[in-house]
Short mmCIF file of C-alpha atoms in Angstrom, two decimals:
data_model
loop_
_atom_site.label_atom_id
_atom_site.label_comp_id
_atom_site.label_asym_id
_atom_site.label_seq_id
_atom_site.Cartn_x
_atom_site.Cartn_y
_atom_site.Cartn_z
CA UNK A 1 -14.74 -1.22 -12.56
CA UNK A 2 -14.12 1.07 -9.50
CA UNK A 3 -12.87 4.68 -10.49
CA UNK A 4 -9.45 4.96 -9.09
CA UNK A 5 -8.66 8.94 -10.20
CA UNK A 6 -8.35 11.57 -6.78
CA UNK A 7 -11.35 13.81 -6.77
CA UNK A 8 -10.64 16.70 -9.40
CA UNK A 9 -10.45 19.32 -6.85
CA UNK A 10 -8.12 17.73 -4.75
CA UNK A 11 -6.17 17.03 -7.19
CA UNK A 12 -5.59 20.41 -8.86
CA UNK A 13 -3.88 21.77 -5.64
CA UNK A 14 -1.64 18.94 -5.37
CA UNK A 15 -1.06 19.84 -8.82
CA UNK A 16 0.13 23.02 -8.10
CA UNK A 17 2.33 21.58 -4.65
CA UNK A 18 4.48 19.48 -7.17
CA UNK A 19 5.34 22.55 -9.48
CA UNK A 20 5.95 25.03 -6.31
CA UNK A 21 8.44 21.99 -5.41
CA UNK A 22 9.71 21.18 -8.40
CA UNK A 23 11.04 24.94 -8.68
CA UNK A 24 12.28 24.87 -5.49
CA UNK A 25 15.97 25.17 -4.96
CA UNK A 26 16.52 23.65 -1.66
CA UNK A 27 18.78 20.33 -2.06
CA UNK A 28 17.66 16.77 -1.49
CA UNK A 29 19.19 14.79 1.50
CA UNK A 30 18.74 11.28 -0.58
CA UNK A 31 22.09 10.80 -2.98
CA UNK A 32 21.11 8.17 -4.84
CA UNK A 33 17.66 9.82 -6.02
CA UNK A 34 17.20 11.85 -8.77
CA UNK A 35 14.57 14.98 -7.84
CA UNK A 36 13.19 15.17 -11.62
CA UNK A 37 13.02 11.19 -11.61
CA UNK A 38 10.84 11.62 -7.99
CA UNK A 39 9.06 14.90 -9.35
CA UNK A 40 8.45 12.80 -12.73
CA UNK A 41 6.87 9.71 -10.61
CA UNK A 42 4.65 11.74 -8.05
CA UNK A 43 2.82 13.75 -11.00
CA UNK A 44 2.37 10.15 -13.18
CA UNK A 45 0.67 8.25 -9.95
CA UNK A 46 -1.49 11.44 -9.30
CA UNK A 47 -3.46 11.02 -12.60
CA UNK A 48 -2.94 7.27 -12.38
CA UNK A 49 -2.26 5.71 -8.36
CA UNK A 50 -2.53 2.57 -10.20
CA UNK A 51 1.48 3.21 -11.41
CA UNK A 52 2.36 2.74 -7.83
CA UNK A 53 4.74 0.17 -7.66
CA UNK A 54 6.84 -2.50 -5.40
CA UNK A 55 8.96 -3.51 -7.87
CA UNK A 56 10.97 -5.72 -6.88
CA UNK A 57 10.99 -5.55 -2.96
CA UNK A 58 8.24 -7.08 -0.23
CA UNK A 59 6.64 -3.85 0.18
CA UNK A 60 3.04 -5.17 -0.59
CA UNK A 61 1.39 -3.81 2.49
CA UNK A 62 2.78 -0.10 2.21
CA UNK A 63 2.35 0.28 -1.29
CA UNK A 64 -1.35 -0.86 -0.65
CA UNK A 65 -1.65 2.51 1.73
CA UNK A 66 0.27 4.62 -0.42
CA UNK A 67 -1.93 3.61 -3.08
CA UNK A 68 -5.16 4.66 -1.47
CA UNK A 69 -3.21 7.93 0.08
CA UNK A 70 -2.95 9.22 -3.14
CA UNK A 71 -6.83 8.21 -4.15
CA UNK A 72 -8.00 9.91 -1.26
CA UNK A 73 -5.47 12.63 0.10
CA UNK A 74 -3.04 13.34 -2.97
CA UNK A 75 -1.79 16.80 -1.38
CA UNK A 76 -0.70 14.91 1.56
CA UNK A 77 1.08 12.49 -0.64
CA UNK A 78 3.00 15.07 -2.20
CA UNK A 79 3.24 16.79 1.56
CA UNK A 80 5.28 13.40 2.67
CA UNK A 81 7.20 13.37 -0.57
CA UNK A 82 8.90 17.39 -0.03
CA UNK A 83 9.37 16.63 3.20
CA UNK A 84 10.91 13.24 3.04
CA UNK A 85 13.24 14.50 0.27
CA UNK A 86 14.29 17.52 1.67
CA UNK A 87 14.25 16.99 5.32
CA UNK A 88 14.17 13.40 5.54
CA UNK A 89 11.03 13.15 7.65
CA UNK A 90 7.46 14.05 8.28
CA UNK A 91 4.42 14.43 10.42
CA UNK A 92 1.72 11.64 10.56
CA UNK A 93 -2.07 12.71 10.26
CA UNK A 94 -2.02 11.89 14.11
CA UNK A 95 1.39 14.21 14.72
CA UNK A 96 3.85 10.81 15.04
CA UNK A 97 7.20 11.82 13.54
CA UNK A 98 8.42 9.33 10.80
CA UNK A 99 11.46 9.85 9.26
CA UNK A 100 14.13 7.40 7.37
CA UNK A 101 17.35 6.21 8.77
CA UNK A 102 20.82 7.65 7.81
CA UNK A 103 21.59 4.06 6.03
CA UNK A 104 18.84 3.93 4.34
CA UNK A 105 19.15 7.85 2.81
CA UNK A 106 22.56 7.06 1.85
CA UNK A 107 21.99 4.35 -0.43
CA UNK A 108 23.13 5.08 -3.97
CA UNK A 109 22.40 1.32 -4.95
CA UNK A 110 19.93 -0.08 -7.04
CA UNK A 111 16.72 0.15 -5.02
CA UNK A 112 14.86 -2.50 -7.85
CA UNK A 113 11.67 -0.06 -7.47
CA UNK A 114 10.67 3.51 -8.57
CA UNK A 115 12.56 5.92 -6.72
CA UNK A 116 9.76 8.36 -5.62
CA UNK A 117 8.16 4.88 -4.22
CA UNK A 118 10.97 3.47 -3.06
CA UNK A 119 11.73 6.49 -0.63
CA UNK A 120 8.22 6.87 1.18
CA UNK A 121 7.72 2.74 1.15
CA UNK A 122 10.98 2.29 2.18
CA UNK A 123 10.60 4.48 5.27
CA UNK A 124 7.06 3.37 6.26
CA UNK A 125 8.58 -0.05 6.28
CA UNK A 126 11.95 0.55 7.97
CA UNK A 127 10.17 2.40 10.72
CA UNK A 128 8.08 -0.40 11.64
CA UNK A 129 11.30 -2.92 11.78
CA UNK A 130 13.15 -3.80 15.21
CA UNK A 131 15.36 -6.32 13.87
CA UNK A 132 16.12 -6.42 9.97
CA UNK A 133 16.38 -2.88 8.53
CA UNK A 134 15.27 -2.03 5.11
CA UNK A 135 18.05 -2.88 2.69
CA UNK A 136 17.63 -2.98 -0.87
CA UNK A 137 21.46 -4.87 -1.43
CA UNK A 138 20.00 -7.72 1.07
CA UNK A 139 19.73 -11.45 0.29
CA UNK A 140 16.65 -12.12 -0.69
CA UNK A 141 15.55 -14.17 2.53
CA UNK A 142 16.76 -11.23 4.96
CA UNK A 143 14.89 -8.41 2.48
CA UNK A 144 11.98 -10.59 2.46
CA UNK A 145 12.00 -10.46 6.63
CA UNK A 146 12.27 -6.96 6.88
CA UNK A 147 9.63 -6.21 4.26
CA UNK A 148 6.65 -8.70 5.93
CA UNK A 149 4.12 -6.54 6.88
CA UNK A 150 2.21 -7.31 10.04
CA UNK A 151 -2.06 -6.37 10.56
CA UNK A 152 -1.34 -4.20 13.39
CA UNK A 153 1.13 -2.54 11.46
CA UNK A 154 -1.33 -2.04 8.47
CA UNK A 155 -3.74 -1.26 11.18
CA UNK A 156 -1.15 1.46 12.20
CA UNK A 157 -0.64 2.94 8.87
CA UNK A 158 -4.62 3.31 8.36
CA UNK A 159 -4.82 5.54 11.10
CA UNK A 160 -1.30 7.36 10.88
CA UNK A 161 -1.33 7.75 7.70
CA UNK A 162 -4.46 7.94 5.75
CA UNK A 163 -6.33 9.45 9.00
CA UNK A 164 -8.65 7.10 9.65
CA UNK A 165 -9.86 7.46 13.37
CA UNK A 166 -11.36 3.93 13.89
CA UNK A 167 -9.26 0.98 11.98
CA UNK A 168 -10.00 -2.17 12.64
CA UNK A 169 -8.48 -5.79 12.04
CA UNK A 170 -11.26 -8.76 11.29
CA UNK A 171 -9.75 -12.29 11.29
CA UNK A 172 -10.84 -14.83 9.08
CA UNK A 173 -8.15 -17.63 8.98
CA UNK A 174 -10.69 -19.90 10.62
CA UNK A 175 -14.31 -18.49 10.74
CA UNK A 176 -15.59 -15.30 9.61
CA UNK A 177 -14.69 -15.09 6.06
CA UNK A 178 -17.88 -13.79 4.64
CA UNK A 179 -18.49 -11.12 7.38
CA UNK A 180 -15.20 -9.95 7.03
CA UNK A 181 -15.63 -9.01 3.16
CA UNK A 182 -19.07 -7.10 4.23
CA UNK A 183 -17.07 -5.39 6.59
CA UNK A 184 -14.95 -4.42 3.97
CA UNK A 185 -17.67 -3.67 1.51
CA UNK A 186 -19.54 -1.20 4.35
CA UNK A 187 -15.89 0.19 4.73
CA UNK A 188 -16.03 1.26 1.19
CA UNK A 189 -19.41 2.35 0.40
CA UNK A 190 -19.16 4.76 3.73
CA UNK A 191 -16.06 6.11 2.18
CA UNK A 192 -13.85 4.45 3.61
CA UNK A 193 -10.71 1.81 3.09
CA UNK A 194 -10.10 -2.15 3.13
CA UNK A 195 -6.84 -4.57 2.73
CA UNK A 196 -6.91 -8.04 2.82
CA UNK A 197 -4.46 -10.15 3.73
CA UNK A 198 -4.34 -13.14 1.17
CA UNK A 199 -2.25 -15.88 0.41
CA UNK A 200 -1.17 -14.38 -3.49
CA UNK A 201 -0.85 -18.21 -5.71
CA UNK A 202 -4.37 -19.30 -3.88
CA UNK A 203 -6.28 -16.15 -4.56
CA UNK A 204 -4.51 -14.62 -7.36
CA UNK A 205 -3.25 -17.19 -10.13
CA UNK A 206 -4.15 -20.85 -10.97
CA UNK A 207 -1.15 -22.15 -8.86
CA UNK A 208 -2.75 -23.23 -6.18
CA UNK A 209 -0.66 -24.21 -3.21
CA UNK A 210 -0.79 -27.43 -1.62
CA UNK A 211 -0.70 -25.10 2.21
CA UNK A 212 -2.33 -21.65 1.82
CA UNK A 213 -0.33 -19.35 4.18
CA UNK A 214 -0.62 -15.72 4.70
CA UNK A 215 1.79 -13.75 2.03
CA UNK A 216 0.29 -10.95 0.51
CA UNK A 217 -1.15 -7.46 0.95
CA UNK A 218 -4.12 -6.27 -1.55
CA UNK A 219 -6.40 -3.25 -1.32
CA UNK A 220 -9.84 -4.39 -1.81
CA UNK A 221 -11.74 -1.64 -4.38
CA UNK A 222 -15.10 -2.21 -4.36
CA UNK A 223 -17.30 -4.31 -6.33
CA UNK A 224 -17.73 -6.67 -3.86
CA UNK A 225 -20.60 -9.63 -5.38
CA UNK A 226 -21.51 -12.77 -3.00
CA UNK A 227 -23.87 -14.81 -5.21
CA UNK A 228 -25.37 -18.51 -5.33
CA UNK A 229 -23.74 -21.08 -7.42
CA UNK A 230 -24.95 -24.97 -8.41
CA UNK A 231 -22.53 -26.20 -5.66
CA UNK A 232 -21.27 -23.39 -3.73
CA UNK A 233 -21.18 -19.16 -3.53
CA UNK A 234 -18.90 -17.20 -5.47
CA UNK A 235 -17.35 -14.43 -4.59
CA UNK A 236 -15.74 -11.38 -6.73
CA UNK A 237 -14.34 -8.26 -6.33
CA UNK A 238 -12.01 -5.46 -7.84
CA UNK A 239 -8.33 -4.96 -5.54
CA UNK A 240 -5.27 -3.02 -6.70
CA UNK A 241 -1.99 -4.93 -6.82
CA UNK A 242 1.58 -4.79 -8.34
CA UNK A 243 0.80 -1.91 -9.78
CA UNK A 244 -2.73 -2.99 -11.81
CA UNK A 245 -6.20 -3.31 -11.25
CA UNK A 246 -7.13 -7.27 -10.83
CA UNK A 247 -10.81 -8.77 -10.82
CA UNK A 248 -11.13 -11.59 -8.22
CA UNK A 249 -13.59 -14.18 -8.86
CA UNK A 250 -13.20 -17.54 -7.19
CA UNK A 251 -15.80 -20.04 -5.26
CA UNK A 252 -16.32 -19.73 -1.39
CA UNK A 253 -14.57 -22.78 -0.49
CA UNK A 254 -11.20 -20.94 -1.86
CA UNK A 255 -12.28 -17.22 -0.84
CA UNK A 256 -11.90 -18.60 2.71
CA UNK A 257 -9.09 -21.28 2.44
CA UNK A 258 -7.03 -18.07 1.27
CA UNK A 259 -8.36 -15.23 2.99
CA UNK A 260 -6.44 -14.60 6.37
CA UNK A 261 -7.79 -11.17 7.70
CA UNK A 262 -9.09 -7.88 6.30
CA UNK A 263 -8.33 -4.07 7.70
CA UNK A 264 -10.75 -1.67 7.39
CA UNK A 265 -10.89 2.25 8.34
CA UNK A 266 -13.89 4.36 8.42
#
């Protein structure tokens, strides 16, 4: 299995960001979040990223992001978090200004997530959205809209956010399958990220559906085997999703039928 922990020296200094926070005085601007319930969550998913968590809402593409941010850049993470709770807002890697919307800081509602999650997904997602707006007290059909993630969006939040300088979206809803998961794989072993876009029942359970359709976000960890079988390849490797580590092992035939694209950044 692929180590998920933030290197030990990067971590100690984020370390010591969430206690010079945590003693500061300055007020949140969110009402309905508790700072020691935020302060609580950021210190568990910096020994564990893993803990990151959806919940509840369609926020399977941004929690796969946040979930490498913290692997790979944990005193950013907490960076976003101070900021975001104190000043509503922050700074992208590449200097874009992201901040969340008066509605959506003024919920005191039941967000159905973690709160320290629920504020930076939330926001990713809500800046993104033209339309629907982020709202946690939705129907389920209109909070399922505004939380669909989109590749150039993920594309986006590779660059923006984890600081990736060249990110890259490789199709594979009709051809390409195969490549696209070395792609990944060279992604990884060069240090660098991969998401795949996957249809969740095909890929991820033995509910198969009778039309595979793109529906799900998944980081792809490593791990990566492509090996002969008596009829066809098979395919594994380790992703993070809904808050666990999963091992994917299925034949080629249903690797492709419901694989739809992977993002990489390097």
């Amino acid at each position: 299995m692929v180590s998920q922990l933030p290197d030990p020296q990067l971590l100690t200094k984020a370390e010591a960001m969430v206690t010079q926070f945590e003693q500061s005085k300055v007020p949140g601007i969110w009402p309905g979040l508790q700072k020691k319930q935020v302060i609580q969550e950021m210190r568990s998913r910096l020994h564990e990223p893993w803990q990151v968590n959806q919940g509840r809402q369609p926020f399977c593409g941004p929690a796969s992001i946040l979930f490498e941010l913290i692997r790979h850049n944990p005193s950013y993470y907490i960076e976003i978090c101070q900021n975001l709770f104190l000043i509503g807002g922050f700074h992208t890697q590449f200097s874009r200004w992201l901040s969340a919307s008066d509605k959506l800081r003024s919920n005191t509602g039941d967000v159905k997530m973690p709160q320290g999650d629920w504020m930076l997904l939330s926001t990713w997602r809500d800046a993104e959205n033209l339309i629907f707006p982020v709202d946690p007290r939705a129907p389920d059909v209109i909070r399922n809209i505004s939380g669909m993630t989109k590749s150039w969006e993920m594309v986006g939040w590779v660059r923006e956010i984890l600081g990736y300088r060249k990110a890259e979206y490789h199709h594979a809803y009709f051809t390409g399958d195969l490549e696209a998961l070395q792609k990944a794989n060279d992604a990884i072993k060069s240090g660098g990220v991969a998401f795949a876009l996957i249809n969740a029942d095909g890929m991820l359970s033995d509910k198969k559906p009778l039309v595979s359709f793109p529906n799900h976000w998944v980081t792809i960890l490593g791990n990566i085997v492509i090996q002969p079988g008596e009829k066809e390849k098979k395919v594994s490797f380790d992703i993070y999703t809904w808050a666990r580590q999963m091992h994917v092992s299925l034949g080629e035939s249903d690797f492709k039928k419901h694989l739809w694209g992977i993002v990489t950044g390097v």
